Amino acid sequence: MAVTDEAIEKIKGMIVSGALRPGDRLPRESELAAGLGLSRNSLREAVRALSLIRILDVRQGDGTYVTSLDPQLLLEAMSFVVDFHRDDTVLEFLAVRRILEPAATALAAGRIGAEELDLLDARLAALGAEPSVEQLVAADLEFHRSIVRSAGNSVLSSLLDGLSGPTTRARIWRGLTQEDAVGRTLREHRAILAALRDGDAEAARSWATVHIASVEQWLRSTR
């Protein structure tokens, strides 16, 4: 394992130093192994590991390439790992969301366009007053994704997208058991939307905080 770790570090060093850039094809296996002082087996293991976390792209019959290294692509690995969370860590994921998502919502207040706001408004209206819990959760995920994308920070957007998964079950459970959870969620969404339309970053931040904190509060009360 230590040999594979060394191989990973050497390939990483080539990418970080700029010797290999996004989209570059790696040298042939025999050349790269000799150049890095590695066995071909350890190099293969390193390439396999780096392809799993989307650093490298192995194309059968063509070679191995450095990926685009786009934040969204790289953070897919985090989303995969996050899916293995234990139920008792959901509150911790929500706490991280409560730090990041209000900040992203505040950033969006100065950037989101009227067309995007109208689309969000139309989606809320289309849900009606009594959507199913599943419909509400799907709409909630897309509502926040759209707003965070409008903040203009791809790293922040990818991080929050990865963190949303663990809280989905909590939101569904809340919708099934808490009185007026659906109505409260819709009202909070409309308040966030109104703040964004007014360009009021602090109000948008506050309503986003309230929105996430209400789920946290409910979840704590059920433990």
PDB file of C-alpha atoms in Angstrom:
ATOM      1  CA  MET A   1       0.000   0.000   0.000  1.00  0.00           C
ATOM      2  CA  ALA A   2       2.884   2.346   0.835  1.00  0.00           C
ATOM      3  CA  VAL A   3       4.301   1.812  -2.670  1.00  0.00           C
ATOM      4  CA  THR A   4       0.941   2.678  -4.231  1.00  0.00           C
ATOM      5  CA  ASP A   5       0.710   5.796  -2.047  1.00  0.00           C
ATOM      6  CA  GLU A   6       4.151   6.839  -3.275  1.00  0.00           C
ATOM      7  CA  ALA A   7       3.027   6.348  -6.877  1.00  0.00           C
ATOM      8  CA  ILE A   8      -0.102   8.451  -6.251  1.00  0.00           C
ATOM      9  CA  GLU A   9       2.001  11.226  -4.727  1.00  0.00           C
ATOM     10  CA  LYS A  10       4.383  11.256  -7.685  1.00  0.00           C
ATOM     11  CA  ILE A  11       1.577  11.519 -10.246  1.00  0.00           C
ATOM     12  CA  LYS A  12      -0.085  14.173  -8.093  1.00  0.00           C
ATOM     13  CA  GLY A  13       3.224  16.073  -8.021  1.00  0.00           C
ATOM     14  CA  MET A  14       3.354  16.079 -11.822  1.00  0.00           C
ATOM     15  CA  ILE A  15      -0.158  17.532 -12.006  1.00  0.00           C
ATOM     16  CA  VAL A  16       0.344  20.116  -9.259  1.00  0.00           C
ATOM     17  CA  SER A  17       3.660  21.273 -10.755  1.00  0.00           C
ATOM     18  CA  GLY A  18       2.091  21.692 -14.192  1.00  0.00           C
ATOM     19  CA  ALA A  19       4.121  18.941 -15.839  1.00  0.00           C
ATOM     20  CA  LEU A  20       0.750  17.371 -16.588  1.00  0.00           C
ATOM     21  CA  ARG A  21      -2.137  19.721 -17.302  1.00  0.00           C
ATOM     22  CA  PRO A  22      -5.901  19.177 -17.596  1.00  0.00           C
ATOM     23  CA  GLY A  23      -6.598  17.175 -20.754  1.00  0.00           C
ATOM     24  CA  ASP A  24      -2.994  15.947 -21.129  1.00  0.00           C
ATOM     25  CA  ARG A  25      -2.334  12.325 -22.036  1.00  0.00           C
ATOM     26  CA  LEU A  26      -0.019  10.511 -19.654  1.00  0.00           C
ATOM     27  CA  PRO A  27       3.163   8.999 -21.143  1.00  0.00           C
ATOM     28  CA  ARG A  28       3.071   5.309 -21.954  1.00  0.00           C
ATOM     29  CA  GLU A  29       3.008   3.103 -18.878  1.00  0.00           C
ATOM     30  CA  SER A  30       6.563   1.792 -19.347  1.00  0.00           C
ATOM     31  CA  GLU A  31       7.963   5.314 -19.844  1.00  0.00           C
ATOM     32  CA  LEU A  32       6.089   6.810 -16.903  1.00  0.00           C
ATOM     33  CA  ALA A  33       7.020   3.963 -14.552  1.00  0.00           C
ATOM     34  CA  ALA A  34      10.713   4.271 -15.486  1.00  0.00           C
ATOM     35  CA  GLY A  35      10.652   8.066 -15.253  1.00  0.00           C
ATOM     36  CA  LEU A  36       9.093   8.020 -11.796  1.00  0.00           C
ATOM     37  CA  GLY A  37      11.135   5.073 -10.542  1.00  0.00           C
ATOM     38  CA  LEU A  38       8.043   2.944  -9.992  1.00  0.00           C
ATOM     39  CA  SER A  39       7.068  -0.607 -10.789  1.00  0.00           C
ATOM     40  CA  ARG A  40       4.390  -0.951 -13.452  1.00  0.00           C
ATOM     41  CA  ASN A  41       2.100  -2.694 -10.938  1.00  0.00           C
ATOM     42  CA  SER A  42       2.276   0.178  -8.435  1.00  0.00           C
ATOM     43  CA  LEU A  43       1.722   2.664 -11.266  1.00  0.00           C
ATOM     44  CA  ARG A  44      -1.385   0.755 -12.395  1.00  0.00           C
ATOM     45  CA  GLU A  45      -2.779   0.776  -8.849  1.00  0.00           C
ATOM     46  CA  ALA A  46      -2.137   4.514  -8.556  1.00  0.00           C
ATOM     47  CA  VAL A  47      -3.844   5.215 -11.881  1.00  0.00           C
ATOM     48  CA  ARG A  48      -6.814   3.089 -10.829  1.00  0.00           C
ATOM     49  CA  ALA A  49      -7.121   5.003  -7.539  1.00  0.00           C
ATOM     50  CA  LEU A  50      -6.815   8.416  -9.205  1.00  0.00           C
ATOM     51  CA  SER A  51      -9.401   7.482 -11.829  1.00  0.00           C
ATOM     52  CA  LEU A  52     -11.886   6.600  -9.074  1.00  0.00           C
ATOM     53  CA  ILE A  53     -11.654  10.127  -7.695  1.00  0.00           C
ATOM     54  CA  ARG A  54     -11.866  11.636 -11.188  1.00  0.00           C
ATOM     55  CA  ILE A  55      -8.300  12.937 -11.393  1.00  0.00           C
ATOM     56  CA  LEU A  56      -7.463  10.622 -14.276  1.00  0.00           C
ATOM     57  CA  ASP A  57      -9.607   9.264 -17.091  1.00  0.00           C
ATOM     58  CA  VAL A  58      -8.625   5.825 -18.393  1.00  0.00           C
ATOM     59  CA  ARG A  59      -9.815   5.390 -21.989  1.00  0.00           C
ATOM     60  CA  GLN A  60      -9.595   1.834 -23.232  1.00  0.00           C
ATOM     61  CA  GLY A  61      -7.472   1.606 -26.360  1.00  0.00           C
ATOM     62  CA  ASP A  62      -6.545   5.290 -26.207  1.00  0.00           C
ATOM     63  CA  GLY A  63      -4.572   5.907 -23.042  1.00  0.00           C
ATOM     64  CA  THR A  64      -4.888   7.693 -19.718  1.00  0.00           C
ATOM     65  CA  TYR A  65      -5.639  11.402 -19.524  1.00  0.00           C
ATOM     66  CA  VAL A  66      -5.772  14.052 -16.834  1.00  0.00           C
ATOM     67  CA  THR A  67      -9.416  15.078 -16.480  1.00  0.00           C
ATOM     68  CA  SER A  68     -10.612  18.671 -16.697  1.00  0.00           C
ATOM     69  CA  LEU A  69     -10.051  18.906 -12.902  1.00  0.00           C
ATOM     70  CA  ASP A  70     -13.278  20.885 -12.786  1.00  0.00           C
ATOM     71  CA  PRO A  71     -14.422  21.323  -9.141  1.00  0.00           C
ATOM     72  CA  GLN A  72     -17.799  19.733  -9.839  1.00  0.00           C
ATOM     73  CA  LEU A  73     -16.106  16.654 -11.286  1.00  0.00           C
ATOM     74  CA  LEU A  74     -13.609  16.335  -8.427  1.00  0.00           C
ATOM     75  CA  LEU A  75     -16.209  16.845  -5.722  1.00  0.00           C
ATOM     76  CA  GLU A  76     -18.317  14.002  -7.095  1.00  0.00           C
ATOM     77  CA  ALA A  77     -15.987  11.790  -5.084  1.00  0.00           C
ATOM     78  CA  MET A  78     -16.978  13.652  -1.923  1.00  0.00           C
ATOM     79  CA  SER A  79     -20.635  13.126  -2.735  1.00  0.00           C
ATOM     80  CA  PHE A  80     -19.982   9.395  -3.116  1.00  0.00           C
ATOM     81  CA  VAL A  81     -18.270   9.217   0.288  1.00  0.00           C
ATOM     82  CA  VAL A  82     -20.975  11.331   1.928  1.00  0.00           C
ATOM     83  CA  ASP A  83     -23.579   8.757   0.868  1.00  0.00           C
ATOM     84  CA  PHE A  84     -22.022   6.386   3.420  1.00  0.00           C
ATOM     85  CA  HIS A  85     -22.818   8.651   6.372  1.00  0.00           C
ATOM     86  CA  ARG A  86     -24.389   7.196   9.480  1.00  0.00           C
ATOM     87  CA  ASP A  87     -27.823   8.431  10.488  1.00  0.00           C
ATOM     88  CA  ASP A  88     -26.368   9.943  13.677  1.00  0.00           C
ATOM     89  CA  THR A  89     -24.202  12.330  11.611  1.00  0.00           C
ATOM     90  CA  VAL A  90     -27.078  13.940   9.690  1.00  0.00           C
ATOM     91  CA  LEU A  91     -27.115  16.848  12.145  1.00  0.00           C
ATOM     92  CA  GLU A  92     -23.429  17.470  11.464  1.00  0.00           C
ATOM     93  CA  PHE A  93     -24.056  17.656   7.722  1.00  0.00           C
ATOM     94  CA  LEU A  94     -26.964  20.031   8.341  1.00  0.00           C
ATOM     95  CA  ALA A  95     -24.720  22.205  10.518  1.00  0.00           C
ATOM     96  CA  VAL A  96     -22.214  22.515   7.668  1.00  0.00           C
ATOM     97  CA  ARG A  97     -25.040  23.392   5.278  1.00  0.00           C
ATOM     98  CA  ARG A  98     -26.211  26.049   7.736  1.00  0.00           C
ATOM     99  CA  ILE A  99     -22.770  27.667   7.515  1.00  0.00           C
ATOM    100  CA  LEU A 100     -22.350  27.500   3.733  1.00  0.00           C
ATOM    101  CA  GLU A 101     -25.814  27.756   2.180  1.00  0.00           C
ATOM    102  CA  PRO A 102     -26.885  31.087   3.728  1.00  0.00           C
ATOM    103  CA  ALA A 103     -23.583  32.596   2.565  1.00  0.00           C
ATOM    104  CA  ALA A 104     -24.202  31.280  -0.964  1.00  0.00           C
ATOM    105  CA  THR A 105     -27.789  32.605  -0.881  1.00  0.00           C
ATOM    106  CA  ALA A 106     -26.523  36.033   0.153  1.00  0.00           C
ATOM    107  CA  LEU A 107     -24.031  36.011  -2.730  1.00  0.00           C
ATOM    108  CA  ALA A 108     -26.815  35.065  -5.125  1.00  0.00           C
ATOM    109  CA  ALA A 109     -28.853  38.120  -4.075  1.00  0.00           C
ATOM    110  CA  GLY A 110     -26.494  40.365  -6.016  1.00  0.00           C
ATOM    111  CA  ARG A 111     -26.161  38.091  -9.031  1.00  0.00           C
ATOM    112  CA  ILE A 112     -29.382  36.204  -9.768  1.00  0.00           C
ATOM    113  CA  GLY A 113     -31.293  37.484 -12.771  1.00  0.00           C
ATOM    114  CA  ALA A 114     -34.984  38.291 -13.164  1.00  0.00           C
ATOM    115  CA  GLU A 115     -35.439  35.371 -15.567  1.00  0.00           C
ATOM    116  CA  GLU A 116     -34.120  32.863 -13.025  1.00  0.00           C
ATOM    117  CA  LEU A 117     -36.255  34.412 -10.280  1.00  0.00           C
ATOM    118  CA  ASP A 118     -39.358  34.145 -12.464  1.00  0.00           C
ATOM    119  CA  LEU A 119     -38.556  30.492 -13.156  1.00  0.00           C
ATOM    120  CA  LEU A 120     -38.187  29.745  -9.428  1.00  0.00           C
ATOM    121  CA  ASP A 121     -41.437  31.581  -8.787  1.00  0.00           C
ATOM    122  CA  ALA A 122     -43.221  29.541 -11.465  1.00  0.00           C
ATOM    123  CA  ARG A 123     -41.904  26.275 -10.040  1.00  0.00           C
ATOM    124  CA  LEU A 124     -43.176  27.194  -6.575  1.00  0.00           C
ATOM    125  CA  ALA A 125     -46.573  28.080  -7.995  1.00  0.00           C
ATOM    126  CA  ALA A 126     -46.714  24.809  -9.937  1.00  0.00           C
ATOM    127  CA  LEU A 127     -46.246  22.821  -6.722  1.00  0.00           C
ATOM    128  CA  GLY A 128     -49.583  24.071  -5.415  1.00  0.00           C
ATOM    129  CA  ALA A 129     -50.549  24.265  -1.758  1.00  0.00           C
ATOM    130  CA  GLU A 130     -50.394  20.529  -1.033  1.00  0.00           C
ATOM    131  CA  PRO A 131     -47.599  18.783  -2.928  1.00  0.00           C
ATOM    132  CA  SER A 132     -46.575  15.268  -1.888  1.00  0.00           C
ATOM    133  CA  VAL A 133     -43.560  15.042   0.393  1.00  0.00           C
ATOM    134  CA  GLU A 134     -41.523  13.467  -2.418  1.00  0.00           C
ATOM    135  CA  GLN A 135     -42.464  16.311  -4.802  1.00  0.00           C
ATOM    136  CA  LEU A 136     -41.576  18.888  -2.167  1.00  0.00           C
ATOM    137  CA  VAL A 137     -38.180  17.355  -1.424  1.00  0.00           C
ATOM    138  CA  ALA A 138     -37.293  17.187  -5.145  1.00  0.00           C
ATOM    139  CA  ALA A 139     -38.420  20.814  -5.585  1.00  0.00           C
ATOM    140  CA  ASP A 140     -36.497  21.858  -2.461  1.00  0.00           C
ATOM    141  CA  LEU A 141     -33.269  20.334  -3.776  1.00  0.00           C
ATOM    142  CA  GLU A 142     -33.654  22.046  -7.170  1.00  0.00           C
ATOM    143  CA  PHE A 143     -34.702  25.370  -5.568  1.00  0.00           C
ATOM    144  CA  HIS A 144     -31.508  25.569  -3.522  1.00  0.00           C
ATOM    145  CA  ARG A 145     -29.290  24.226  -6.315  1.00  0.00           C
ATOM    146  CA  SER A 146     -30.536  26.958  -8.649  1.00  0.00           C
ATOM    147  CA  ILE A 147     -29.897  29.688  -6.102  1.00  0.00           C
ATOM    148  CA  VAL A 148     -26.438  28.408  -5.160  1.00  0.00           C
ATOM    149  CA  ARG A 149     -25.456  28.142  -8.848  1.00  0.00           C
ATOM    150  CA  SER A 150     -26.414  31.798  -9.209  1.00  0.00           C
ATOM    151  CA  ALA A 151     -23.849  32.703  -6.529  1.00  0.00           C
ATOM    152  CA  GLY A 152     -21.189  32.162  -9.214  1.00  0.00           C
ATOM    153  CA  ASN A 153     -18.837  29.959  -7.205  1.00  0.00           C
ATOM    154  CA  SER A 154     -18.486  26.477  -8.694  1.00  0.00           C
ATOM    155  CA  VAL A 155     -16.609  25.081  -5.681  1.00  0.00           C
ATOM    156  CA  LEU A 156     -19.281  26.261  -3.250  1.00  0.00           C
ATOM    157  CA  SER A 157     -22.010  24.939  -5.553  1.00  0.00           C
ATOM    158  CA  SER A 158     -20.369  21.501  -5.803  1.00  0.00           C
ATOM    159  CA  LEU A 159     -19.754  21.291  -2.054  1.00  0.00           C
ATOM    160  CA  LEU A 160     -23.366  22.048  -1.231  1.00  0.00           C
ATOM    161  CA  ASP A 161     -24.632  19.671  -3.885  1.00  0.00           C
ATOM    162  CA  GLY A 162     -22.596  16.919  -2.263  1.00  0.00           C
ATOM    163  CA  LEU A 163     -23.863  17.774   1.202  1.00  0.00           C
ATOM    164  CA  SER A 164     -27.539  17.737   0.247  1.00  0.00           C
ATOM    165  CA  GLY A 165     -27.781  13.959  -0.051  1.00  0.00           C
ATOM    166  CA  PRO A 166     -27.572  13.048   3.660  1.00  0.00           C
ATOM    167  CA  THR A 167     -30.321  15.489   4.580  1.00  0.00           C
ATOM    168  CA  THR A 168     -32.845  14.226   2.024  1.00  0.00           C
ATOM    169  CA  ARG A 169     -34.112  11.403   4.221  1.00  0.00           C
ATOM    170  CA  ALA A 170     -34.386  13.792   7.145  1.00  0.00           C
ATOM    171  CA  ARG A 171     -36.501  16.177   5.067  1.00  0.00           C
ATOM    172  CA  ILE A 172     -38.794  13.359   3.904  1.00  0.00           C
ATOM    173  CA  TRP A 173     -39.194  12.062   7.441  1.00  0.00           C
ATOM    174  CA  ARG A 174     -39.970  15.571   8.634  1.00  0.00           C
ATOM    175  CA  GLY A 175     -42.611  16.006   5.948  1.00  0.00           C
ATOM    176  CA  LEU A 176     -44.283  12.768   6.965  1.00  0.00           C
ATOM    177  CA  THR A 177     -44.379  13.446  10.688  1.00  0.00           C
ATOM    178  CA  GLN A 178     -44.297  17.160  11.476  1.00  0.00           C
ATOM    179  CA  GLU A 179     -47.487  19.168  11.334  1.00  0.00           C
ATOM    180  CA  ASP A 180     -47.443  21.893   8.659  1.00  0.00           C
ATOM    181  CA  ALA A 181     -43.895  21.021   7.544  1.00  0.00           C
ATOM    182  CA  VAL A 182     -44.945  21.275   3.883  1.00  0.00           C
ATOM    183  CA  GLY A 183     -46.629  24.651   4.339  1.00  0.00           C
ATOM    184  CA  ARG A 184     -43.733  25.970   6.385  1.00  0.00           C
ATOM    185  CA  THR A 185     -41.204  24.907   3.745  1.00  0.00           C
ATOM    186  CA  LEU A 186     -43.197  26.648   0.995  1.00  0.00           C
ATOM    187  CA  ARG A 187     -43.493  29.837   3.059  1.00  0.00           C
ATOM    188  CA  GLU A 188     -39.749  29.842   3.739  1.00  0.00           C
ATOM    189  CA  HIS A 189     -39.012  29.330   0.058  1.00  0.00           C
ATOM    190  CA  ARG A 190     -41.218  32.284  -0.848  1.00  0.00           C
ATOM    191  CA  ALA A 191     -39.497  34.447   1.784  1.00  0.00           C
ATOM    192  CA  ILE A 192     -36.064  33.558   0.371  1.00  0.00           C
ATOM    193  CA  LEU A 193     -37.304  34.296  -3.123  1.00  0.00           C
ATOM    194  CA  ALA A 194     -38.757  37.677  -2.083  1.00  0.00           C
ATOM    195  CA  ALA A 195     -35.448  38.665  -0.462  1.00  0.00           C
ATOM    196  CA  LEU A 196     -33.556  37.679  -3.629  1.00  0.00           C
ATOM    197  CA  ARG A 197     -35.971  39.670  -5.774  1.00  0.00           C
ATOM    198  CA  ASP A 198     -35.380  42.696  -3.535  1.00  0.00           C
ATOM    199  CA  GLY A 199     -31.623  42.192  -3.812  1.00  0.00           C
ATOM    200  CA  ASP A 200     -31.486  42.062  -0.002  1.00  0.00           C
ATOM    201  CA  ALA A 201     -28.485  39.858   0.746  1.00  0.00           C
ATOM    202  CA  GLU A 202     -28.876  39.930   4.528  1.00  0.00           C
ATOM    203  CA  ALA A 203     -32.574  39.025   4.415  1.00  0.00           C
ATOM    204  CA  ALA A 204     -31.786  36.204   1.978  1.00  0.00           C
ATOM    205  CA  ARG A 205     -29.034  34.971   4.305  1.00  0.00           C
ATOM    206  CA  SER A 206     -31.353  35.130   7.323  1.00  0.00           C
ATOM    207  CA  TRP A 207     -34.214  33.258   5.668  1.00  0.00           C
ATOM    208  CA  ALA A 208     -31.861  30.555   4.357  1.00  0.00           C
ATOM    209  CA  THR A 209     -30.508  30.144   7.900  1.00  0.00           C
ATOM    210  CA  VAL A 210     -34.023  29.872   9.338  1.00  0.00           C
ATOM    211  CA  HIS A 211     -34.945  27.341   6.656  1.00  0.00           C
ATOM    212  CA  ILE A 212     -32.091  24.964   7.489  1.00  0.00           C
ATOM    213  CA  ALA A 213     -32.228  25.593  11.242  1.00  0.00           C
ATOM    214  CA  SER A 214     -35.901  24.581  11.346  1.00  0.00           C
ATOM    215  CA  VAL A 215     -34.988  21.128   9.984  1.00  0.00           C
ATOM    216  CA  GLU A 216     -32.139  20.855  12.504  1.00  0.00           C
ATOM    217  CA  GLN A 217     -34.400  21.885  15.373  1.00  0.00           C
ATOM    218  CA  TRP A 218     -37.048  19.355  14.417  1.00  0.00           C
ATOM    219  CA  LEU A 219     -34.490  16.571  13.988  1.00  0.00           C
ATOM    220  CA  ARG A 220     -32.980  17.247  17.436  1.00  0.00           C
ATOM    221  CA  SER A 221     -36.433  17.058  18.996  1.00  0.00           C
ATOM    222  CA  THR A 222     -36.958  13.551  17.568  1.00  0.00           C
ATOM    223  CA  ARG A 223     -33.703  12.085  18.926  1.00  0.00           C
TER     224      ARG A 223
END
